[in-house]
PDB file of C-alpha atoms in Angstrom:
ATOM      1  CA  ASN A   1      -5.637  45.548 -73.005  1.00 96.00           C
ATOM      2  CA  GLY A   2      -8.262  44.803 -70.578  1.00 97.00           C
ATOM      3  CA  GLU A   3     -11.240  42.881 -69.219  1.00 97.00           C
ATOM      4  CA  MET A   4     -14.267  41.085 -70.993  1.00 95.00           C
ATOM      5  CA  ALA A   5     -17.329  39.260 -68.269  1.00 96.00           C
ATOM      6  CA  SER A   6     -20.053  37.967 -69.049  1.00 95.00           C
ATOM      7  CA  GLY A   7     -22.609  35.979 -65.969  1.00 94.00           C
ATOM      8  CA  ALA A   8     -19.555  34.604 -63.845  1.00 95.00           C
ATOM      9  CA  LEU A   9     -16.455  34.827 -66.547  1.00 96.00           C
ATOM     10  CA  ARG A  10     -13.511  36.466 -66.263  1.00 97.00           C
ATOM     11  CA  ALA A  11     -11.006  36.849 -68.623  1.00 98.00           C
ATOM     12  CA  THR A  12      -8.406  38.982 -69.873  1.00 98.00           C
ATOM     13  CA  TRP A  13      -7.152  40.267 -72.937  1.00 98.00           C
ATOM     14  CA  HIS A  14      -4.331  42.209 -74.078  1.00 98.00           C
ATOM     15  CA  ALA A  15      -3.396  42.545 -78.171  1.00 97.00           C
ATOM     16  CA  GLU A  16      -0.546  43.400 -80.267  1.00 96.00           C
ATOM     17  CA  LEU A  17      -0.392  45.743 -83.675  1.00 95.00           C
ATOM     18  CA  ASP A  18       2.412  46.324 -86.071  1.00 93.00           C
ATOM     19  CA  ASN A  19       2.306  47.229 -90.000  1.00 91.00           C
ATOM     20  CA  ARG A  20       1.069  43.691 -91.177  1.00 92.00           C
ATOM     21  CA  GLU A  21      -1.291  41.864 -88.956  1.00 94.00           C
ATOM     22  CA  LEU A  22      -3.335  42.394 -85.720  1.00 97.00           C
ATOM     23  CA  GLN A  23      -2.939  39.447 -82.844  1.00 96.00           C
ATOM     24  CA  ILE A  24      -5.483  38.914 -79.844  1.00 97.00           C
ATOM     25  CA  HIS A  25      -4.832  37.060 -76.801  1.00 97.00           C
ATOM     26  CA  LEU A  26      -7.584  36.115 -74.937  1.00 97.00           C
ATOM     27  CA  GLN A  27      -7.041  34.342 -70.893  1.00 98.00           C
ATOM     28  CA  LEU A  28      -9.447  32.818 -69.093  1.00 97.00           C
ATOM     29  CA  PRO A  29      -8.898  31.297 -65.728  1.00 97.00           C
ATOM     30  CA  PRO A  30     -10.125  28.089 -64.001  1.00 98.00           C
ATOM     31  CA  THR A  31     -13.308  28.878 -63.373  1.00 97.00           C
ATOM     32  CA  ALA A  32     -16.771  26.942 -63.381  1.00 98.00           C
ATOM     33  CA  ILE A  33     -17.666  24.620 -65.953  1.00 98.00           C
ATOM     34  CA  ALA A  34     -21.548  25.330 -64.223  1.00 98.00           C
ATOM     35  CA  ASP A  35     -20.988  28.791 -64.489  1.00 97.00           C
ATOM     36  CA  ALA A  36     -20.597  28.894 -68.055  1.00 96.00           C
ATOM     37  CA  TYR A  37     -23.434  27.075 -68.877  1.00 97.00           C
ATOM     38  CA  ALA A  38     -25.916  28.869 -66.689  1.00 96.00           C
ATOM     39  CA  LEU A  39     -24.387  32.220 -69.419  1.00 95.00           C
ATOM     40  CA  PHE A  40     -27.029  29.823 -71.333  1.00 93.00           C
ATOM     41  CA  GLY A  41     -29.965  29.728 -68.595  1.00 88.00           C
ATOM     42  CA  ALA A  42     -32.915  28.488 -70.483  1.00 86.00           C
ATOM     43  CA  ALA A  43     -31.672  27.703 -74.124  1.00 94.00           C
ATOM     44  CA  ILE A  44     -30.693  24.394 -72.304  1.00 96.00           C
ATOM     45  CA  PRO A  45     -33.195  22.660 -70.281  1.00 95.00           C
ATOM     46  CA  GLU A  46     -31.211  20.128 -68.592  1.00 96.00           C
ATOM     47  CA  LEU A  47     -30.190  22.771 -66.351  1.00 96.00           C
ATOM     48  CA  ALA A  48     -32.838  23.012 -64.195  1.00 95.00           C
ATOM     49  CA  ARG A  49     -32.099  19.173 -63.121  1.00 96.00           C
ATOM     50  CA  ALA A  50     -28.431  18.864 -63.876  1.00 97.00           C
ATOM     51  CA  ARG A  51     -25.483  18.950 -61.202  1.00 98.00           C
ATOM     52  CA  ILE A  52     -22.659  19.747 -63.425  1.00 98.00           C
ATOM     53  CA  GLU A  53     -18.683  19.638 -61.546  1.00 98.00           C
ATOM     54  CA  GLY A  54     -15.314  20.447 -63.087  1.00 98.00           C
ATOM     55  CA  ARG A  55     -13.535  23.706 -63.771  1.00 98.00           C
ATOM     56  CA  PHE A  56     -11.975  24.925 -67.304  1.00 97.00           C
ATOM     57  CA  ALA A  57      -9.602  27.532 -68.642  1.00 97.00           C
ATOM     58  CA  LEU A  58      -8.840  28.989 -71.611  1.00 96.00           C
ATOM     59  CA  LYS A  59      -6.246  30.326 -73.728  1.00 96.00           C
ATOM     60  CA  ALA A  60      -7.154  31.600 -77.021  1.00 95.00           C
ATOM     61  CA  GLN A  61      -5.399  33.394 -79.893  1.00 95.00           C
ATOM     62  CA  LEU A  62      -7.079  35.359 -83.419  1.00 95.00           C
ATOM     63  CA  GLY A  63      -4.899  36.892 -85.830  1.00 94.00           C
ATOM     64  CA  LEU A  64      -6.359  39.707 -88.401  1.00 95.00           C
ATOM     65  CA  PRO A  65      -7.188  39.406 -90.729  1.00 94.00           C
ATOM     66  CA  ASP A  66      -6.446  36.470 -92.153  1.00 89.00           C
ATOM     67  CA  GLY A  67      -8.310  35.276 -89.392  1.00 88.00           C
ATOM     68  CA  ARG A  68      -6.429  32.398 -87.513  1.00 89.00           C
ATOM     69  CA  LEU A  69      -7.793  31.323 -84.630  1.00 90.00           C
ATOM     70  CA  SER A  70      -5.876  28.653 -81.870  1.00 91.00           C
ATOM     71  CA  LEU A  71      -7.472  27.189 -78.860  1.00 91.00           C
ATOM     72  CA  THR A  72      -6.336  26.379 -75.440  1.00 92.00           C
ATOM     73  CA  PRO A  73      -8.273  24.343 -73.430  1.00 93.00           C
ATOM     74  CA  GLN A  74      -8.029  22.585 -70.025  1.00 95.00           C
ATOM     75  CA  VAL A  75     -11.190  20.595 -68.558  1.00 96.00           C
ATOM     76  CA  GLU A  76     -10.143  19.510 -65.146  1.00 97.00           C
ATOM     77  CA  GLY A  77     -12.880  16.938 -63.235  1.00 97.00           C
ATOM     78  CA  PHE A  78     -15.945  17.494 -65.181  1.00 97.00           C
ATOM     79  CA  GLN A  79     -18.941  15.418 -63.937  1.00 98.00           C
ATOM     80  CA  VAL A  80     -22.388  15.172 -64.489  1.00 98.00           C
ATOM     81  CA  SER A  81     -25.429  13.851 -62.172  1.00 98.00           C
ATOM     82  CA  GLY A  82     -29.723  14.393 -62.737  1.00 98.00           C
ATOM     83  CA  LEU A  83     -29.786  13.758 -66.377  1.00 98.00           C
ATOM     84  CA  GLY A  84     -31.475  10.190 -66.010  1.00 97.00           C
ATOM     85  CA  THR A  85     -29.262   8.507 -68.729  1.00 97.00           C
ATOM     86  CA  GLU A  86     -28.883   5.321 -66.153  1.00 96.00           C
ATOM     87  CA  VAL A  87     -32.198   4.063 -67.759  1.00 95.00           C
ATOM     88  CA  PHE A  88     -30.186   3.592 -71.172  1.00 94.00           C
ATOM     89  CA  ALA A  89     -29.096   0.821 -69.098  1.00 92.00           C
ATOM     90  CA  ALA A  90     -32.198  -1.496 -69.961  1.00 87.00           C
ATOM     91  CA  ALA A  91     -33.087   0.330 -72.850  1.00 82.00           C
ATOM     92  CA  ARG A  92     -33.823  -1.239 -75.840  1.00 78.00           C
ATOM     93  CA  SER A  93     -33.621   0.048 -79.491  1.00 74.00           C
ATOM     94  CA  GLY A  94     -36.160   0.967 -80.876  1.00 72.00           C
ATOM     95  CA  CYS A  95     -34.308   0.489 -84.850  1.00 75.00           C
ATOM     96  CA  SER A  96     -34.478  -3.367 -84.722  1.00 68.00           C
ATOM     97  CA  ARG A  97     -36.553  -5.834 -82.476  1.00 67.00           C
ATOM     98  CA  ARG A  98     -34.211  -8.513 -82.796  1.00 65.00           C
ATOM     99  CA  SER A  99     -31.665  -8.212 -80.117  1.00 67.00           C
ATOM    100  CA  SER A 100     -27.961  -7.661 -81.389  1.00 75.00           C
ATOM    101  CA  ARG A 101     -25.162 -10.538 -80.673  1.00 79.00           C
ATOM    102  CA  LEU A 102     -22.433  -7.623 -81.695  1.00 85.00           C
ATOM    103  CA  THR A 103     -19.936  -6.731 -78.352  1.00 87.00           C
ATOM    104  CA  ALA A 104     -16.733  -4.700 -78.189  1.00 86.00           C
ATOM    105  CA  ASP A 105     -14.342  -6.928 -80.185  1.00 89.00           C
ATOM    106  CA  SER A 106     -17.023  -7.812 -83.218  1.00 94.00           C
ATOM    107  CA  TRP A 107     -15.087  -6.216 -86.206  1.00 96.00           C
ATOM    108  CA  LEU A 108     -17.743  -3.717 -87.039  1.00 96.00           C
ATOM    109  CA  ALA A 109     -17.380  -2.537 -83.375  1.00 96.00           C
ATOM    110  CA  ARG A 110     -13.480  -2.410 -83.857  1.00 96.00           C
ATOM    111  CA  ALA A 111     -14.241  -0.919 -86.962  1.00 97.00           C
ATOM    112  CA  VAL A 112     -16.365   2.180 -85.779  1.00 96.00           C
ATOM    113  CA  VAL A 113     -14.404   2.457 -83.342  1.00 96.00           C
ATOM    114  CA  ALA A 114     -11.252   3.242 -85.338  1.00 95.00           C
ATOM    115  CA  ALA A 115     -13.418   5.640 -88.011  1.00 93.00           C
ATOM    116  CA  GLU A 116     -15.403   7.233 -85.815  1.00 92.00           C
ATOM    117  CA  ASP A 117     -13.285   8.087 -82.602  1.00 94.00           C
ATOM    118  CA  GLN A 118     -10.027   6.476 -82.098  1.00 93.00           C
ATOM    119  CA  ARG A 119      -9.839   7.757 -78.849  1.00 94.00           C
ATOM    120  CA  PHE A 120     -13.018   6.409 -77.493  1.00 96.00           C
ATOM    121  CA  TYR A 121     -12.035   3.980 -75.143  1.00 96.00           C
ATOM    122  CA  GLU A 122      -9.051   6.533 -73.475  1.00 95.00           C
ATOM    123  CA  HIS A 123     -11.385   9.920 -73.097  1.00 96.00           C
ATOM    124  CA  PRO A 124     -13.751  10.921 -71.113  1.00 96.00           C
ATOM    125  CA  GLY A 125     -17.103  11.593 -73.275  1.00 96.00           C
ATOM    126  CA  TYR A 126     -14.630  14.622 -75.040  1.00 95.00           C
ATOM    127  CA  ASP A 127     -11.761  14.340 -76.474  1.00 93.00           C
ATOM    128  CA  LEU A 128      -9.965  18.071 -76.696  1.00 92.00           C
ATOM    129  CA  ALA A 129      -6.992  16.790 -78.624  1.00 89.00           C
ATOM    130  CA  GLU A 130      -9.482  15.891 -81.643  1.00 88.00           C
ATOM    131  CA  PHE A 131     -11.242  19.606 -80.674  1.00 85.00           C
ATOM    132  CA  SER A 132      -8.057  20.966 -81.318  1.00 83.00           C
ATOM    133  CA  ALA A 133      -7.119  18.933 -84.595  1.00 82.00           C
ATOM    134  CA  SER A 134     -10.589  19.361 -86.194  1.00 80.00           C
ATOM    135  CA  LEU A 135     -10.274  23.253 -85.652  1.00 78.00           C
ATOM    136  CA  ARG A 136      -6.311  23.409 -87.721  1.00 80.00           C
ATOM    137  CA  GLN A 137      -8.023  21.217 -89.753  1.00 79.00           C
ATOM    138  CA  ASN A 138     -10.991  23.174 -90.616  1.00 75.00           C
ATOM    139  CA  GLN A 139      -8.910  26.739 -91.201  1.00 77.00           C
ATOM    140  CA  ARG A 140      -6.355  25.581 -92.996  1.00 77.00           C
ATOM    141  CA  GLU A 141      -9.066  23.759 -96.004  1.00 74.00           C
ATOM    142  CA  GLY A 142     -11.284  27.269 -95.108  1.00 74.00           C
ATOM    143  CA  ARG A 143     -14.491  24.835 -94.608  1.00 70.00           C
ATOM    144  CA  ILE A 144     -15.993  21.816 -92.133  1.00 69.00           C
ATOM    145  CA  SER A 145     -15.177  19.204 -93.231  1.00 60.00           C
ATOM    146  CA  ARG A 146     -13.569  17.402 -89.694  1.00 65.00           C
ATOM    147  CA  GLY A 147     -15.773  17.176 -86.863  1.00 69.00           C
ATOM    148  CA  ALA A 148     -14.894  16.688 -82.811  1.00 76.00           C
ATOM    149  CA  SER A 149     -18.203  15.125 -82.081  1.00 89.00           C
ATOM    150  CA  THR A 150     -17.365  11.286 -79.940  1.00 95.00           C
ATOM    151  CA  LEU A 151     -18.980   8.374 -79.768  1.00 96.00           C
ATOM    152  CA  PRO A 152     -20.383   9.528 -76.504  1.00 97.00           C
ATOM    153  CA  GLN A 153     -21.716  13.130 -77.737  1.00 95.00           C
ATOM    154  CA  GLN A 154     -23.291  11.253 -80.934  1.00 94.00           C
ATOM    155  CA  LEU A 155     -25.175   8.905 -79.247  1.00 96.00           C
ATOM    156  CA  ALA A 156     -26.630  11.903 -76.995  1.00 96.00           C
ATOM    157  CA  LYS A 157     -28.076  12.860 -80.414  1.00 94.00           C
ATOM    158  CA  LEU A 158     -29.160   9.809 -81.467  1.00 93.00           C
ATOM    159  CA  LEU A 159     -31.345   9.296 -78.006  1.00 93.00           C
ATOM    160  CA  VAL A 160     -31.249  12.881 -76.031  1.00 94.00           C
ATOM    161  CA  THR A 161     -30.788  15.814 -78.633  1.00 93.00           C
ATOM    162  CA  GLY A 162     -31.579  15.376 -82.068  1.00 88.00           C
ATOM    163  CA  GLY A 163     -28.877  16.669 -85.478  1.00 78.00           C
ATOM    164  CA  GLU A 164     -30.481  20.669 -85.043  1.00 81.00           C
ATOM    165  CA  ARG A 165     -27.083  22.217 -86.089  1.00 82.00           C
ATOM    166  CA  SER A 166     -25.685  24.593 -83.125  1.00 86.00           C
ATOM    167  CA  PRO A 167     -23.964  25.578 -80.254  1.00 88.00           C
ATOM    168  CA  VAL A 168     -26.309  25.074 -77.780  1.00 93.00           C
ATOM    169  CA  ARG A 169     -27.095  21.038 -79.246  1.00 93.00           C
ATOM    170  CA  LYS A 170     -23.655  20.594 -78.671  1.00 92.00           C
ATOM    171  CA  LEU A 171     -23.262  22.390 -75.282  1.00 95.00           C
ATOM    172  CA  ARG A 172     -26.354  19.685 -74.534  1.00 96.00           C
ATOM    173  CA  GLU A 173     -24.357  16.422 -75.826  1.00 96.00           C
ATOM    174  CA  LEU A 174     -21.317  17.429 -73.866  1.00 96.00           C
ATOM    175  CA  LEU A 175     -23.519  16.855 -70.592  1.00 98.00           C
ATOM    176  CA  TYR A 176     -25.009  13.950 -71.970  1.00 98.00           C
ATOM    177  CA  ALA A 177     -21.833  11.759 -73.009  1.00 97.00           C
ATOM    178  CA  VAL A 178     -19.717  13.083 -69.830  1.00 97.00           C
ATOM    179  CA  GLU A 179     -22.739  11.809 -67.602  1.00 98.00           C
ATOM    180  CA  MET A 180     -23.201   8.312 -70.131  1.00 98.00           C
ATOM    181  CA  GLU A 181     -19.564   7.900 -69.461  1.00 97.00           C
ATOM    182  CA  GLN A 182     -20.055   6.949 -65.618  1.00 96.00           C
ATOM    183  CA  THR A 183     -24.065   5.337 -65.714  1.00 97.00           C
ATOM    184  CA  LEU A 184     -23.187   3.415 -68.633  1.00 96.00           C
ATOM    185  CA  GLY A 185     -19.746   3.226 -69.625  1.00 94.00           C
ATOM    186  CA  LYS A 186     -17.976   2.261 -72.921  1.00 96.00           C
ATOM    187  CA  PRO A 187     -19.309  -0.925 -74.166  1.00 94.00           C
ATOM    188  CA  ARG A 188     -22.959  -0.080 -73.459  1.00 94.00           C
ATOM    189  CA  MET A 189     -22.020   3.398 -74.792  1.00 96.00           C
ATOM    190  CA  LEU A 190     -21.156   1.759 -77.672  1.00 95.00           C
ATOM    191  CA  GLN A 191     -23.717  -1.215 -78.406  1.00 93.00           C
ATOM    192  CA  LEU A 192     -26.572   1.361 -78.005  1.00 94.00           C
ATOM    193  CA  TYR A 193     -24.062   3.774 -80.757  1.00 94.00           C
ATOM    194  CA  LEU A 194     -24.205   0.681 -82.516  1.00 94.00           C
ATOM    195  CA  ALA A 195     -28.110   0.014 -82.482  1.00 92.00           C
ATOM    196  CA  HIS A 196     -28.951   3.520 -83.605  1.00 92.00           C
ATOM    197  CA  ALA A 197     -26.828   4.304 -86.034  1.00 92.00           C
ATOM    198  CA  PRO A 198     -28.415   6.098 -89.073  1.00 90.00           C
ATOM    199  CA  TRP A 199     -26.928   3.716 -92.569  1.00 90.00           C
ATOM    200  CA  GLY A 200     -28.420   5.355 -95.286  1.00 85.00           C
ATOM    201  CA  PRO A 201     -32.383   6.414 -96.349  1.00 85.00           C
ATOM    202  CA  GLY A 202     -34.347   4.480 -93.648  1.00 84.00           C
ATOM    203  CA  LEU A 203     -31.435   2.099 -92.656  1.00 88.00           C
ATOM    204  CA  CYS A 204     -31.238   2.298 -88.233  1.00 90.00           C
ATOM    205  CA  GLY A 205     -29.421   0.594 -86.324  1.00 91.00           C
ATOM    206  CA  ALA A 206     -26.548  -1.785 -87.455  1.00 93.00           C
ATOM    207  CA  GLU A 207     -28.918  -5.122 -87.770  1.00 92.00           C
ATOM    208  CA  ALA A 208     -30.713  -3.394 -90.516  1.00 91.00           C
ATOM    209  CA  ALA A 209     -27.361  -2.020 -92.508  1.00 93.00           C
ATOM    210  CA  ALA A 210     -25.650  -5.314 -92.545  1.00 94.00           C
ATOM    211  CA  GLN A 211     -28.778  -7.356 -93.655  1.00 92.00           C
ATOM    212  CA  HIS A 212     -29.277  -4.894 -96.554  1.00 93.00           C
ATOM    213  CA  TYR A 213     -25.593  -4.801 -98.174  1.00 94.00           C
ATOM    214  CA  PHE A 214     -24.420  -8.048 -97.468  1.00 96.00           C
ATOM    215  CA  GLY A 215     -27.634 -10.804 -95.631  1.00 95.00           C
ATOM    216  CA  ARG A 216     -25.865 -10.968 -93.077  1.00 94.00           C
ATOM    217  CA  ARG A 217     -26.321 -10.351 -89.364  1.00 93.00           C
ATOM    218  CA  ALA A 218     -23.873  -7.924 -87.992  1.00 94.00           C
ATOM    219  CA  HIS A 219     -22.209  -9.935 -85.803  1.00 93.00           C
ATOM    220  CA  ALA A 220     -21.236 -12.184 -88.665  1.00 94.00           C
ATOM    221  CA  LEU A 221     -19.926  -9.613 -90.924  1.00 96.00           C
ATOM    222  CA  GLU A 222     -16.061 -10.047 -92.153  1.00 96.00           C
ATOM    223  CA  PRO A 223     -13.398  -7.717 -91.537  1.00 96.00           C
ATOM    224  CA  ALA A 224     -13.537  -6.054 -95.245  1.00 97.00           C
ATOM    225  CA  GLN A 225     -17.411  -5.621 -95.139  1.00 97.00           C
ATOM    226  CA  ALA A 226     -17.220  -3.833 -91.096  1.00 97.00           C
ATOM    227  CA  VAL A 227     -15.138  -1.839 -92.615  1.00 96.00           C
ATOM    228  CA  TRP A 228     -16.892  -1.034 -95.927  1.00 95.00           C
ATOM    229  CA  LEU A 229     -20.225  -0.122 -92.942  1.00 95.00           C
ATOM    230  CA  ALA A 230     -17.921   2.240 -90.462  1.00 95.00           C
ATOM    231  CA  ALA A 231     -16.749   3.778 -93.704  1.00 93.00           C
ATOM    232  CA  MET A 232     -20.698   4.889 -94.739  1.00 90.00           C
ATOM    233  CA  LEU A 233     -21.062   6.904 -91.293  1.00 87.00           C
ATOM    234  CA  HIS A 234     -19.070   9.710 -92.754  1.00 71.00           C
ATOM    235  CA  ASN A 235     -21.829  10.119 -95.493  1.00 64.00           C
ATOM    236  CA  PRO A 236     -24.624   7.444 -95.561  1.00 49.00           C
ATOM    237  CA  GLY A 237     -26.383   9.333 -98.018  1.00 48.00           C
ATOM    238  CA  LEU A 238     -23.516   7.002-100.392  1.00 46.00           C
ATOM    239  CA  GLU A 239     -24.346   3.215-100.810  1.00 45.00           C
TER     240      GLU A 239
END
């Protein structure tokens, strides 16, 4: 047993060993989220202007030699300001010059929420329940088969951070997602996501996808067509 420290973070750990395995337990008490982000310094340029509030705690358990990992995170009062995401409230889509008539209750919007982020209207930009579920499934299958990114996080990737695969990008996405929850709200975030989502090679946004595959406007899609397009978001390379 002992303690671990990095920057302002302080965690305790203990381990139990028997003739079959080693179980390592780690506990991080409630800690300022800003202190955790500070560990990444210049790797996250947004830290120079972002105001980060809230606290988080973490319990982790690692079993060796099989590598089973369980994480139980808790987050309280997470808020972000200063990133300027309010400019997206009036932003036009870079994918199409035609104004979209899609609304949050359209068939396509409802199908995308069902396929991509079922707790979209409940979570604050991040989904701890989905994070835990995806971790369990990925470990069970031995591969990354299920992601935990919410629609706000995916929107942040499309508008700001880009698609580079790295933990730092995920942390940047989280900052933007939490702030956009306050500056834009659910309906506008969903509208922006539909306007920028990739639907295959060279297809950007719901209007382009609806015209390409069905020859009609996105708001006029039938339920089965909307479900088909929503399913494509998991693999836009498939037609």
